[in-house]
């Protein structure tokens, strides 16, 4: 009891001393509580035939029938594969690109150029996917697209890119990396700036060049941050970037074979059927798989690289 009392007084004392900091974090805490924890009771509608007039505690229980909507669908395997495959591409190429950008910026000595480069690389992060879809259309349009005009100049016939599903995983990956790598690079660059300079001085005394310092000092010390961010990404691997996919692909059924993910499939089903219980069942399935992947990946990381584990 005495220990709990000391902890409580210590917390209130810290709030008094750092009131401004707690005030800044209050909106994020409120958002997490309202849209995170307060939504947990609604997960039970995945096992009900939800009725809006009866509410979540009086609707009819149907067990696992809502899960059959997805698992018995002929598209269940393809949309699950697309979700995992696209997210793996995003994680791998996004991480490698962000690391390369951070390492290159760290080697530059002109601070003005570094700040300008960071600003340019961060800019795509704040552009809406709707705007990006128009930019993409300007490149891949059948008649006036920049890519087709270049092909025509080389004597190659135009390609209708919006009817070629095979190329869209690469296009989506390029767009995801272009839009998000700059923000990730800032995180990695912050990690690099926190590395003790005496380590580089010791390496220089030992005769290491900049490339060797990068391989032997910078990269190993960045690995905990890289692994933690990768673990967080793996936790969301069953969730596709709905905003990106729907903005860039939309309802183009020709491209569904390689671009249709669980989120867009559920959205179309919910829009056509209007059953929130079936949508919640798929969302719960995604959450459970993500939970298992995070714990499993973290266990493997803790076994072979303890410093990089989340817990």
C-alpha atoms as a PDB file:
ATOM      1  CA  UNK A   1       0.000   0.000   0.000  1.00  0.00           C
ATOM      2  CA  UNK A   2       2.811   2.386   0.893  1.00  0.00           C
ATOM      3  CA  UNK A   3       4.514   1.674  -2.427  1.00  0.00           C
ATOM      4  CA  UNK A   4       1.309   2.455  -4.351  1.00  0.00           C
ATOM      5  CA  UNK A   5       0.886   5.694  -2.405  1.00  0.00           C
ATOM      6  CA  UNK A   6       4.430   6.755  -3.267  1.00  0.00           C
ATOM      7  CA  UNK A   7       3.852   5.983  -6.947  1.00  0.00           C
ATOM      8  CA  UNK A   8       0.619   8.003  -6.973  1.00  0.00           C
ATOM      9  CA  UNK A   9       2.233  11.007  -5.294  1.00  0.00           C
ATOM     10  CA  UNK A  10       5.187  10.699  -7.661  1.00  0.00           C
ATOM     11  CA  UNK A  11       2.856  10.755 -10.673  1.00  0.00           C
ATOM     12  CA  UNK A  12       0.912  13.798  -9.470  1.00  0.00           C
ATOM     13  CA  UNK A  13       4.150  15.542  -8.641  1.00  0.00           C
ATOM     14  CA  UNK A  14       5.483  14.858 -12.115  1.00  0.00           C
ATOM     15  CA  UNK A  15       2.246  16.211 -13.636  1.00  0.00           C
ATOM     16  CA  UNK A  16       2.638  19.420 -11.623  1.00  0.00           C
ATOM     17  CA  UNK A  17       6.246  19.825 -12.724  1.00  0.00           C
ATOM     18  CA  UNK A  18       5.620  18.992 -16.396  1.00  0.00           C
ATOM     19  CA  UNK A  19       2.059  20.189 -16.861  1.00  0.00           C
ATOM     20  CA  UNK A  20       2.686  21.600 -20.340  1.00  0.00           C
ATOM     21  CA  UNK A  21       4.049  18.287 -21.612  1.00  0.00           C
ATOM     22  CA  UNK A  22       1.050  16.371 -20.274  1.00  0.00           C
ATOM     23  CA  UNK A  23      -1.279  18.963 -21.804  1.00  0.00           C
ATOM     24  CA  UNK A  24       0.318  18.428 -25.213  1.00  0.00           C
ATOM     25  CA  UNK A  25      -0.155  14.656 -25.021  1.00  0.00           C
ATOM     26  CA  UNK A  26      -3.768  14.956 -23.799  1.00  0.00           C
ATOM     27  CA  UNK A  27      -5.379  15.127 -27.307  1.00  0.00           C
ATOM     28  CA  UNK A  28      -3.501  11.986 -28.391  1.00  0.00           C
ATOM     29  CA  UNK A  29      -4.564  10.185 -25.203  1.00  0.00           C
ATOM     30  CA  UNK A  30      -8.195  11.247 -25.706  1.00  0.00           C
ATOM     31  CA  UNK A  31      -8.127  10.120 -29.344  1.00  0.00           C
ATOM     32  CA  UNK A  32      -6.649   6.732 -28.395  1.00  0.00           C
ATOM     33  CA  UNK A  33      -9.158   6.230 -25.588  1.00  0.00           C
ATOM     34  CA  UNK A  34     -12.240   7.212 -27.621  1.00  0.00           C
ATOM     35  CA  UNK A  35     -11.398   5.572 -30.947  1.00  0.00           C
ATOM     36  CA  UNK A  36      -9.345   2.721 -29.482  1.00  0.00           C
ATOM     37  CA  UNK A  37     -10.399   1.415 -26.089  1.00  0.00           C
ATOM     38  CA  UNK A  38     -14.030   2.574 -26.220  1.00  0.00           C
ATOM     39  CA  UNK A  39     -14.560   0.599 -29.448  1.00  0.00           C
ATOM     40  CA  UNK A  40     -13.573  -2.733 -27.871  1.00  0.00           C
ATOM     41  CA  UNK A  41     -17.134  -3.663 -26.747  1.00  0.00           C
ATOM     42  CA  UNK A  42     -18.300  -3.407 -30.366  1.00  0.00           C
ATOM     43  CA  UNK A  43     -16.116  -6.368 -31.329  1.00  0.00           C
ATOM     44  CA  UNK A  44     -18.836  -8.681 -30.058  1.00  0.00           C
ATOM     45  CA  UNK A  45     -21.025  -7.794 -33.055  1.00  0.00           C
ATOM     46  CA  UNK A  46     -18.712 -10.072 -35.068  1.00  0.00           C
ATOM     47  CA  UNK A  47     -20.588 -12.932 -33.347  1.00  0.00           C
ATOM     48  CA  UNK A  48     -24.053 -11.394 -33.721  1.00  0.00           C
ATOM     49  CA  UNK A  49     -26.609 -10.529 -36.370  1.00  0.00           C
ATOM     50  CA  UNK A  50     -26.343  -6.903 -35.374  1.00  0.00           C
ATOM     51  CA  UNK A  51     -29.542  -4.892 -35.192  1.00  0.00           C
ATOM     52  CA  UNK A  52     -29.204  -1.122 -34.838  1.00  0.00           C
ATOM     53  CA  UNK A  53     -32.444  -0.793 -32.884  1.00  0.00           C
ATOM     54  CA  UNK A  54     -31.562  -3.526 -30.364  1.00  0.00           C
ATOM     55  CA  UNK A  55     -27.944  -2.511 -29.786  1.00  0.00           C
ATOM     56  CA  UNK A  56     -24.871  -4.633 -29.170  1.00  0.00           C
ATOM     57  CA  UNK A  57     -26.146  -6.377 -26.049  1.00  0.00           C
ATOM     58  CA  UNK A  58     -29.585  -7.412 -27.344  1.00  0.00           C
ATOM     59  CA  UNK A  59     -28.825  -8.464 -30.924  1.00  0.00           C
ATOM     60  CA  UNK A  60     -29.148 -12.116 -31.918  1.00  0.00           C
ATOM     61  CA  UNK A  61     -26.057 -14.302 -31.369  1.00  0.00           C
ATOM     62  CA  UNK A  62     -24.987 -16.319 -34.417  1.00  0.00           C
ATOM     63  CA  UNK A  63     -21.579 -17.635 -33.361  1.00  0.00           C
ATOM     64  CA  UNK A  64     -19.060 -17.851 -36.195  1.00  0.00           C
ATOM     65  CA  UNK A  65     -21.544 -17.455 -39.055  1.00  0.00           C
ATOM     66  CA  UNK A  66     -20.257 -13.970 -39.908  1.00  0.00           C
ATOM     67  CA  UNK A  67     -16.764 -15.334 -40.451  1.00  0.00           C
ATOM     68  CA  UNK A  68     -18.115 -17.703 -43.097  1.00  0.00           C
ATOM     69  CA  UNK A  69     -18.954 -14.661 -45.236  1.00  0.00           C
ATOM     70  CA  UNK A  70     -15.243 -14.089 -45.776  1.00  0.00           C
ATOM     71  CA  UNK A  71     -13.666 -17.532 -45.466  1.00  0.00           C
ATOM     72  CA  UNK A  72     -16.109 -19.187 -47.832  1.00  0.00           C
ATOM     73  CA  UNK A  73     -15.740 -16.452 -50.398  1.00  0.00           C
ATOM     74  CA  UNK A  74     -13.919 -17.416 -53.589  1.00  0.00           C
ATOM     75  CA  UNK A  75     -11.816 -14.240 -53.180  1.00  0.00           C
ATOM     76  CA  UNK A  76     -10.681 -14.894 -49.600  1.00  0.00           C
ATOM     77  CA  UNK A  77      -7.371 -16.466 -50.647  1.00  0.00           C
ATOM     78  CA  UNK A  78      -6.539 -13.888 -53.330  1.00  0.00           C
ATOM     79  CA  UNK A  79      -7.294 -10.782 -51.250  1.00  0.00           C
ATOM     80  CA  UNK A  80      -5.378 -12.208 -48.270  1.00  0.00           C
ATOM     81  CA  UNK A  81      -2.403 -12.961 -50.503  1.00  0.00           C
ATOM     82  CA  UNK A  82      -2.540  -9.487 -52.066  1.00  0.00           C
ATOM     83  CA  UNK A  83      -2.690  -7.849 -48.638  1.00  0.00           C
ATOM     84  CA  UNK A  84       0.343  -9.763 -47.350  1.00  0.00           C
ATOM     85  CA  UNK A  85       2.325  -9.486 -50.590  1.00  0.00           C
ATOM     86  CA  UNK A  86       1.821  -5.747 -51.049  1.00  0.00           C
ATOM     87  CA  UNK A  87       2.569  -4.990 -47.401  1.00  0.00           C
ATOM     88  CA  UNK A  88       5.760  -7.054 -47.559  1.00  0.00           C
ATOM     89  CA  UNK A  89       6.838  -5.047 -50.608  1.00  0.00           C
ATOM     90  CA  UNK A  90       6.023  -1.801 -48.804  1.00  0.00           C
ATOM     91  CA  UNK A  91       7.955  -2.821 -45.673  1.00  0.00           C
ATOM     92  CA  UNK A  92      11.042  -4.142 -47.481  1.00  0.00           C
ATOM     93  CA  UNK A  93      11.477  -1.391 -50.069  1.00  0.00           C
ATOM     94  CA  UNK A  94      10.254   1.356 -47.763  1.00  0.00           C
ATOM     95  CA  UNK A  95      12.735   0.409 -45.037  1.00  0.00           C
ATOM     96  CA  UNK A  96      15.673   0.018 -47.419  1.00  0.00           C
ATOM     97  CA  UNK A  97      14.945   3.340 -49.143  1.00  0.00           C
ATOM     98  CA  UNK A  98      14.491   5.226 -45.869  1.00  0.00           C
ATOM     99  CA  UNK A  99      17.746   3.763 -44.516  1.00  0.00           C
ATOM    100  CA  UNK A 100      19.625   4.735 -47.672  1.00  0.00           C
ATOM    101  CA  UNK A 101      18.266   8.289 -47.540  1.00  0.00           C
ATOM    102  CA  UNK A 102      19.153   8.679 -43.858  1.00  0.00           C
ATOM    103  CA  UNK A 103      22.688   7.365 -44.369  1.00  0.00           C
ATOM    104  CA  UNK A 104      23.280   9.581 -47.405  1.00  0.00           C
ATOM    105  CA  UNK A 105      21.970  12.694 -45.651  1.00  0.00           C
ATOM    106  CA  UNK A 106      24.157  11.917 -42.661  1.00  0.00           C
ATOM    107  CA  UNK A 107      27.248  11.959 -44.882  1.00  0.00           C
ATOM    108  CA  UNK A 108      26.491  15.397 -46.301  1.00  0.00           C
ATOM    109  CA  UNK A 109      28.252  18.332 -44.688  1.00  0.00           C
ATOM    110  CA  UNK A 110      26.314  21.234 -46.229  1.00  0.00           C
ATOM    111  CA  UNK A 111      23.586  21.820 -43.616  1.00  0.00           C
ATOM    112  CA  UNK A 112      21.532  24.047 -45.912  1.00  0.00           C
ATOM    113  CA  UNK A 113      21.423  21.352 -48.586  1.00  0.00           C
ATOM    114  CA  UNK A 114      20.510  18.705 -45.979  1.00  0.00           C
ATOM    115  CA  UNK A 115      17.590  20.809 -44.692  1.00  0.00           C
ATOM    116  CA  UNK A 116      16.407  21.517 -48.226  1.00  0.00           C
ATOM    117  CA  UNK A 117      16.631  17.823 -49.130  1.00  0.00           C
ATOM    118  CA  UNK A 118      14.678  16.816 -46.022  1.00  0.00           C
ATOM    119  CA  UNK A 119      11.937  19.313 -46.847  1.00  0.00           C
ATOM    120  CA  UNK A 120      11.668  18.038 -50.422  1.00  0.00           C
ATOM    121  CA  UNK A 121      11.542  14.401 -49.272  1.00  0.00           C
ATOM    122  CA  UNK A 122       8.951  15.131 -46.584  1.00  0.00           C
ATOM    123  CA  UNK A 123       6.642  17.016 -48.932  1.00  0.00           C
ATOM    124  CA  UNK A 124       5.011  13.923 -50.538  1.00  0.00           C
ATOM    125  CA  UNK A 125       3.985  12.652 -47.099  1.00  0.00           C
ATOM    126  CA  UNK A 126       1.519  15.536 -46.763  1.00  0.00           C
ATOM    127  CA  UNK A 127      -0.053  15.158 -50.205  1.00  0.00           C
ATOM    128  CA  UNK A 128      -3.480  13.527 -50.312  1.00  0.00           C
ATOM    129  CA  UNK A 129      -3.736  10.176 -52.084  1.00  0.00           C
ATOM    130  CA  UNK A 130      -6.494  11.715 -54.207  1.00  0.00           C
ATOM    131  CA  UNK A 131      -4.028  14.291 -55.519  1.00  0.00           C
ATOM    132  CA  UNK A 132      -1.453  11.529 -56.043  1.00  0.00           C
ATOM    133  CA  UNK A 133      -3.999   9.583 -58.116  1.00  0.00           C
ATOM    134  CA  UNK A 134      -4.258  12.477 -60.573  1.00  0.00           C
ATOM    135  CA  UNK A 135      -0.474  12.765 -60.743  1.00  0.00           C
ATOM    136  CA  UNK A 136      -0.297   9.032 -61.410  1.00  0.00           C
ATOM    137  CA  UNK A 137      -2.933   9.331 -64.124  1.00  0.00           C
ATOM    138  CA  UNK A 138      -0.866  12.059 -65.773  1.00  0.00           C
ATOM    139  CA  UNK A 139       1.972   9.545 -66.061  1.00  0.00           C
ATOM    140  CA  UNK A 140       0.028   6.413 -67.031  1.00  0.00           C
ATOM    141  CA  UNK A 141      -2.896   7.754 -69.041  1.00  0.00           C
ATOM    142  CA  UNK A 142      -3.474   5.839 -72.272  1.00  0.00           C
ATOM    143  CA  UNK A 143      -3.637   8.847 -74.588  1.00  0.00           C
ATOM    144  CA  UNK A 144      -1.764  11.726 -72.949  1.00  0.00           C
ATOM    145  CA  UNK A 145       0.308   9.963 -70.294  1.00  0.00           C
ATOM    146  CA  UNK A 146       3.964  10.920 -70.008  1.00  0.00           C
ATOM    147  CA  UNK A 147       5.065   7.269 -70.047  1.00  0.00           C
ATOM    148  CA  UNK A 148       3.154   6.472 -73.226  1.00  0.00           C
ATOM    149  CA  UNK A 149       4.405   9.618 -74.918  1.00  0.00           C
ATOM    150  CA  UNK A 150       7.955   8.551 -74.152  1.00  0.00           C
ATOM    151  CA  UNK A 151       7.237   5.064 -75.518  1.00  0.00           C
ATOM    152  CA  UNK A 152       5.744   6.530 -78.671  1.00  0.00           C
ATOM    153  CA  UNK A 153       8.846   8.655 -79.144  1.00  0.00           C
ATOM    154  CA  UNK A 154      10.874   5.433 -79.081  1.00  0.00           C
ATOM    155  CA  UNK A 155       8.563   3.801 -81.616  1.00  0.00           C
ATOM    156  CA  UNK A 156       6.775   1.595 -79.073  1.00  0.00           C
ATOM    157  CA  UNK A 157       2.995   1.345 -79.050  1.00  0.00           C
ATOM    158  CA  UNK A 158       1.059   2.846 -76.149  1.00  0.00           C
ATOM    159  CA  UNK A 159       0.109   0.597 -73.253  1.00  0.00           C
ATOM    160  CA  UNK A 160      -3.176   0.837 -71.383  1.00  0.00           C
ATOM    161  CA  UNK A 161      -1.638   0.609 -67.898  1.00  0.00           C
ATOM    162  CA  UNK A 162      -5.044   0.597 -66.215  1.00  0.00           C
ATOM    163  CA  UNK A 163      -5.826  -2.785 -67.753  1.00  0.00           C
ATOM    164  CA  UNK A 164      -2.485  -4.421 -66.897  1.00  0.00           C
ATOM    165  CA  UNK A 165      -2.767  -5.853 -63.352  1.00  0.00           C
ATOM    166  CA  UNK A 166       0.732  -7.404 -63.442  1.00  0.00           C
ATOM    167  CA  UNK A 167       2.499  -4.032 -63.243  1.00  0.00           C
ATOM    168  CA  UNK A 168       0.456  -2.545 -60.415  1.00  0.00           C
ATOM    169  CA  UNK A 169       2.251  -4.123 -57.442  1.00  0.00           C
ATOM    170  CA  UNK A 170       5.395  -2.327 -58.662  1.00  0.00           C
ATOM    171  CA  UNK A 171       3.493   0.926 -59.240  1.00  0.00           C
ATOM    172  CA  UNK A 172       1.850   0.805 -55.804  1.00  0.00           C
ATOM    173  CA  UNK A 173       5.172   0.010 -54.149  1.00  0.00           C
ATOM    174  CA  UNK A 174       6.857   2.932 -55.906  1.00  0.00           C
ATOM    175  CA  UNK A 175       4.066   5.296 -54.815  1.00  0.00           C
ATOM    176  CA  UNK A 176       4.160   4.045 -51.238  1.00  0.00           C
ATOM    177  CA  UNK A 177       7.940   4.462 -51.043  1.00  0.00           C
ATOM    178  CA  UNK A 178       7.827   7.886 -52.694  1.00  0.00           C
ATOM    179  CA  UNK A 179       5.205   9.108 -50.232  1.00  0.00           C
ATOM    180  CA  UNK A 180       6.459   7.548 -47.006  1.00  0.00           C
ATOM    181  CA  UNK A 181      10.222   7.023 -47.202  1.00  0.00           C
ATOM    182  CA  UNK A 182      11.001  10.670 -46.393  1.00  0.00           C
ATOM    183  CA  UNK A 183       9.159  10.558 -43.079  1.00  0.00           C
ATOM    184  CA  UNK A 184      10.794   7.256 -42.088  1.00  0.00           C
ATOM    185  CA  UNK A 185      14.188   8.662 -43.064  1.00  0.00           C
ATOM    186  CA  UNK A 186      13.705  11.500 -40.561  1.00  0.00           C
ATOM    187  CA  UNK A 187      13.249   8.932 -37.770  1.00  0.00           C
ATOM    188  CA  UNK A 188      16.384   7.060 -38.814  1.00  0.00           C
ATOM    189  CA  UNK A 189      18.312  10.312 -39.158  1.00  0.00           C
ATOM    190  CA  UNK A 190      17.297  11.257 -35.611  1.00  0.00           C
ATOM    191  CA  UNK A 191      18.671   7.895 -34.455  1.00  0.00           C
ATOM    192  CA  UNK A 192      21.965   8.585 -36.234  1.00  0.00           C
ATOM    193  CA  UNK A 193      22.334  12.016 -34.617  1.00  0.00           C
ATOM    194  CA  UNK A 194      21.986  10.348 -31.215  1.00  0.00           C
ATOM    195  CA  UNK A 195      25.023   8.116 -31.770  1.00  0.00           C
ATOM    196  CA  UNK A 196      28.015   9.026 -29.615  1.00  0.00           C
ATOM    197  CA  UNK A 197      30.585  10.923 -31.716  1.00  0.00           C
ATOM    198  CA  UNK A 198      33.441   9.332 -29.762  1.00  0.00           C
ATOM    199  CA  UNK A 199      32.663   6.041 -31.514  1.00  0.00           C
ATOM    200  CA  UNK A 200      33.385   7.644 -34.885  1.00  0.00           C
ATOM    201  CA  UNK A 201      36.527   9.262 -33.509  1.00  0.00           C
ATOM    202  CA  UNK A 202      37.764   5.897 -32.231  1.00  0.00           C
ATOM    203  CA  UNK A 203      37.001   4.284 -35.591  1.00  0.00           C
ATOM    204  CA  UNK A 204      38.874   7.054 -37.401  1.00  0.00           C
ATOM    205  CA  UNK A 205      41.893   6.567 -35.149  1.00  0.00           C
ATOM    206  CA  UNK A 206      41.806   2.868 -36.058  1.00  0.00           C
ATOM    207  CA  UNK A 207      42.003   3.857 -39.733  1.00  0.00           C
ATOM    208  CA  UNK A 208      38.373   3.316 -40.753  1.00  0.00           C
ATOM    209  CA  UNK A 209      37.065   5.300 -43.724  1.00  0.00           C
ATOM    210  CA  UNK A 210      33.517   6.727 -43.985  1.00  0.00           C
ATOM    211  CA  UNK A 211      32.151   3.585 -45.658  1.00  0.00           C
ATOM    212  CA  UNK A 212      33.606   1.350 -42.934  1.00  0.00           C
ATOM    213  CA  UNK A 213      32.233   3.657 -40.219  1.00  0.00           C
ATOM    214  CA  UNK A 214      28.822   3.357 -41.821  1.00  0.00           C
ATOM    215  CA  UNK A 215      28.971  -0.450 -41.877  1.00  0.00           C
ATOM    216  CA  UNK A 216      30.665  -1.001 -38.506  1.00  0.00           C
ATOM    217  CA  UNK A 217      29.243   1.832 -36.387  1.00  0.00           C
ATOM    218  CA  UNK A 218      26.168   3.511 -37.845  1.00  0.00           C
ATOM    219  CA  UNK A 219      24.209   0.529 -39.158  1.00  0.00           C
ATOM    220  CA  UNK A 220      24.646  -1.733 -36.094  1.00  0.00           C
ATOM    221  CA  UNK A 221      23.543   1.074 -33.764  1.00  0.00           C
ATOM    222  CA  UNK A 222      20.536   1.783 -35.962  1.00  0.00           C
ATOM    223  CA  UNK A 223      19.333  -1.808 -35.940  1.00  0.00           C
ATOM    224  CA  UNK A 224      17.215  -1.577 -32.747  1.00  0.00           C
ATOM    225  CA  UNK A 225      15.229   1.313 -34.245  1.00  0.00           C
ATOM    226  CA  UNK A 226      14.920  -0.453 -37.612  1.00  0.00           C
ATOM    227  CA  UNK A 227      13.686  -3.657 -35.986  1.00  0.00           C
ATOM    228  CA  UNK A 228      11.188  -1.880 -33.724  1.00  0.00           C
ATOM    229  CA  UNK A 229       9.673   0.028 -36.646  1.00  0.00           C
ATOM    230  CA  UNK A 230       9.591  -3.180 -38.681  1.00  0.00           C
ATOM    231  CA  UNK A 231       7.832  -5.014 -35.850  1.00  0.00           C
ATOM    232  CA  UNK A 232       5.210  -2.262 -35.699  1.00  0.00           C
ATOM    233  CA  UNK A 233       4.750  -2.538 -39.463  1.00  0.00           C
ATOM    234  CA  UNK A 234       4.376  -6.320 -39.236  1.00  0.00           C
ATOM    235  CA  UNK A 235       1.603  -5.794 -36.700  1.00  0.00           C
ATOM    236  CA  UNK A 236      -0.373  -4.001 -39.416  1.00  0.00           C
ATOM    237  CA  UNK A 237       0.579  -6.355 -42.232  1.00  0.00           C
ATOM    238  CA  UNK A 238      -2.980  -7.697 -42.504  1.00  0.00           C
ATOM    239  CA  UNK A 239      -4.273  -4.161 -42.938  1.00  0.00           C
ATOM    240  CA  UNK A 240      -3.787  -2.723 -46.396  1.00  0.00           C
ATOM    241  CA  UNK A 241      -3.485   0.991 -47.030  1.00  0.00           C
ATOM    242  CA  UNK A 242      -7.129   1.460 -47.960  1.00  0.00           C
ATOM    243  CA  UNK A 243      -6.745   5.172 -48.738  1.00  0.00           C
ATOM    244  CA  UNK A 244      -3.936   4.524 -51.192  1.00  0.00           C
ATOM    245  CA  UNK A 245      -5.448   1.475 -52.917  1.00  0.00           C
ATOM    246  CA  UNK A 246      -8.921   2.929 -53.297  1.00  0.00           C
ATOM    247  CA  UNK A 247      -7.637   6.320 -54.468  1.00  0.00           C
ATOM    248  CA  UNK A 248      -5.227   4.875 -57.050  1.00  0.00           C
ATOM    249  CA  UNK A 249      -7.239   1.835 -58.193  1.00  0.00           C
ATOM    250  CA  UNK A 250     -10.810   2.644 -57.192  1.00  0.00           C
ATOM    251  CA  UNK A 251     -13.474   0.284 -58.562  1.00  0.00           C
ATOM    252  CA  UNK A 252     -11.380  -0.808 -61.531  1.00  0.00           C
ATOM    253  CA  UNK A 253     -12.242  -4.510 -61.529  1.00  0.00           C
ATOM    254  CA  UNK A 254      -9.608  -5.251 -64.173  1.00  0.00           C
ATOM    255  CA  UNK A 255      -6.874  -4.677 -61.577  1.00  0.00           C
ATOM    256  CA  UNK A 256      -8.473  -6.605 -58.696  1.00  0.00           C
ATOM    257  CA  UNK A 257      -6.399  -9.750 -59.285  1.00  0.00           C
ATOM    258  CA  UNK A 258      -3.239  -8.015 -57.965  1.00  0.00           C
ATOM    259  CA  UNK A 259      -4.525  -4.967 -56.070  1.00  0.00           C
ATOM    260  CA  UNK A 260      -7.687  -6.047 -54.257  1.00  0.00           C
ATOM    261  CA  UNK A 261      -6.904  -6.275 -50.526  1.00  0.00           C
ATOM    262  CA  UNK A 262      -8.981  -7.277 -47.523  1.00  0.00           C
ATOM    263  CA  UNK A 263      -9.906  -3.692 -46.669  1.00  0.00           C
ATOM    264  CA  UNK A 264     -11.184  -2.783 -50.144  1.00  0.00           C
ATOM    265  CA  UNK A 265     -13.006  -6.121 -50.446  1.00  0.00           C
ATOM    266  CA  UNK A 266     -14.757  -5.596 -47.100  1.00  0.00           C
ATOM    267  CA  UNK A 267     -15.582  -2.005 -48.026  1.00  0.00           C
ATOM    268  CA  UNK A 268     -17.268  -3.087 -51.251  1.00  0.00           C
ATOM    269  CA  UNK A 269     -19.102  -5.883 -49.441  1.00  0.00           C
ATOM    270  CA  UNK A 270     -20.273  -3.522 -46.697  1.00  0.00           C
ATOM    271  CA  UNK A 271     -21.373  -0.989 -49.299  1.00  0.00           C
ATOM    272  CA  UNK A 272     -23.335  -3.608 -51.235  1.00  0.00           C
ATOM    273  CA  UNK A 273     -24.650  -5.779 -48.382  1.00  0.00           C
ATOM    274  CA  UNK A 274     -24.700  -3.257 -45.548  1.00  0.00           C
ATOM    275  CA  UNK A 275     -24.010  -5.810 -42.794  1.00  0.00           C
ATOM    276  CA  UNK A 276     -21.642  -4.358 -40.129  1.00  0.00           C
ATOM    277  CA  UNK A 277     -21.322  -7.732 -38.364  1.00  0.00           C
ATOM    278  CA  UNK A 278     -19.605  -9.333 -41.356  1.00  0.00           C
ATOM    279  CA  UNK A 279     -17.262  -6.347 -41.693  1.00  0.00           C
ATOM    280  CA  UNK A 280     -16.403  -6.546 -37.986  1.00  0.00           C
ATOM    281  CA  UNK A 281     -15.718 -10.292 -38.301  1.00  0.00           C
ATOM    282  CA  UNK A 282     -13.096  -9.644 -40.981  1.00  0.00           C
ATOM    283  CA  UNK A 283     -11.633  -6.767 -38.961  1.00  0.00           C
ATOM    284  CA  UNK A 284     -11.357  -9.025 -35.909  1.00  0.00           C
ATOM    285  CA  UNK A 285      -9.632 -11.670 -38.043  1.00  0.00           C
ATOM    286  CA  UNK A 286      -7.102  -9.054 -39.203  1.00  0.00           C
ATOM    287  CA  UNK A 287      -6.465  -7.916 -35.641  1.00  0.00           C
ATOM    288  CA  UNK A 288      -5.920 -11.436 -34.285  1.00  0.00           C
ATOM    289  CA  UNK A 289      -3.458 -12.291 -37.078  1.00  0.00           C
ATOM    290  CA  UNK A 290      -1.606  -9.009 -36.523  1.00  0.00           C
ATOM    291  CA  UNK A 291      -1.440  -9.701 -32.777  1.00  0.00           C
ATOM    292  CA  UNK A 292       0.016 -13.163 -33.387  1.00  0.00           C
ATOM    293  CA  UNK A 293       2.544 -11.841 -35.894  1.00  0.00           C
ATOM    294  CA  UNK A 294       3.787  -9.111 -33.546  1.00  0.00           C
ATOM    295  CA  UNK A 295       4.214 -11.489 -30.612  1.00  0.00           C
ATOM    296  CA  UNK A 296       5.785 -14.186 -32.769  1.00  0.00           C
ATOM    297  CA  UNK A 297       8.194 -11.815 -34.521  1.00  0.00           C
ATOM    298  CA  UNK A 298       9.092 -10.149 -31.247  1.00  0.00           C
ATOM    299  CA  UNK A 299       9.830 -13.551 -29.652  1.00  0.00           C
ATOM    300  CA  UNK A 300      12.175 -14.427 -32.520  1.00  0.00           C
ATOM    301  CA  UNK A 301      13.832 -11.000 -32.287  1.00  0.00           C
ATOM    302  CA  UNK A 302      14.270 -11.294 -28.523  1.00  0.00           C
ATOM    303  CA  UNK A 303      15.951 -14.666 -28.992  1.00  0.00           C
ATOM    304  CA  UNK A 304      18.496 -13.564 -31.604  1.00  0.00           C
ATOM    305  CA  UNK A 305      18.739  -9.784 -31.113  1.00  0.00           C
ATOM    306  CA  UNK A 306      17.515  -8.810 -27.653  1.00  0.00           C
ATOM    307  CA  UNK A 307      18.244  -5.081 -28.048  1.00  0.00           C
ATOM    308  CA  UNK A 308      15.808  -4.840 -30.929  1.00  0.00           C
ATOM    309  CA  UNK A 309      12.808  -6.433 -29.195  1.00  0.00           C
ATOM    310  CA  UNK A 310       9.810  -4.363 -28.171  1.00  0.00           C
ATOM    311  CA  UNK A 311       9.567  -6.055 -24.748  1.00  0.00           C
END
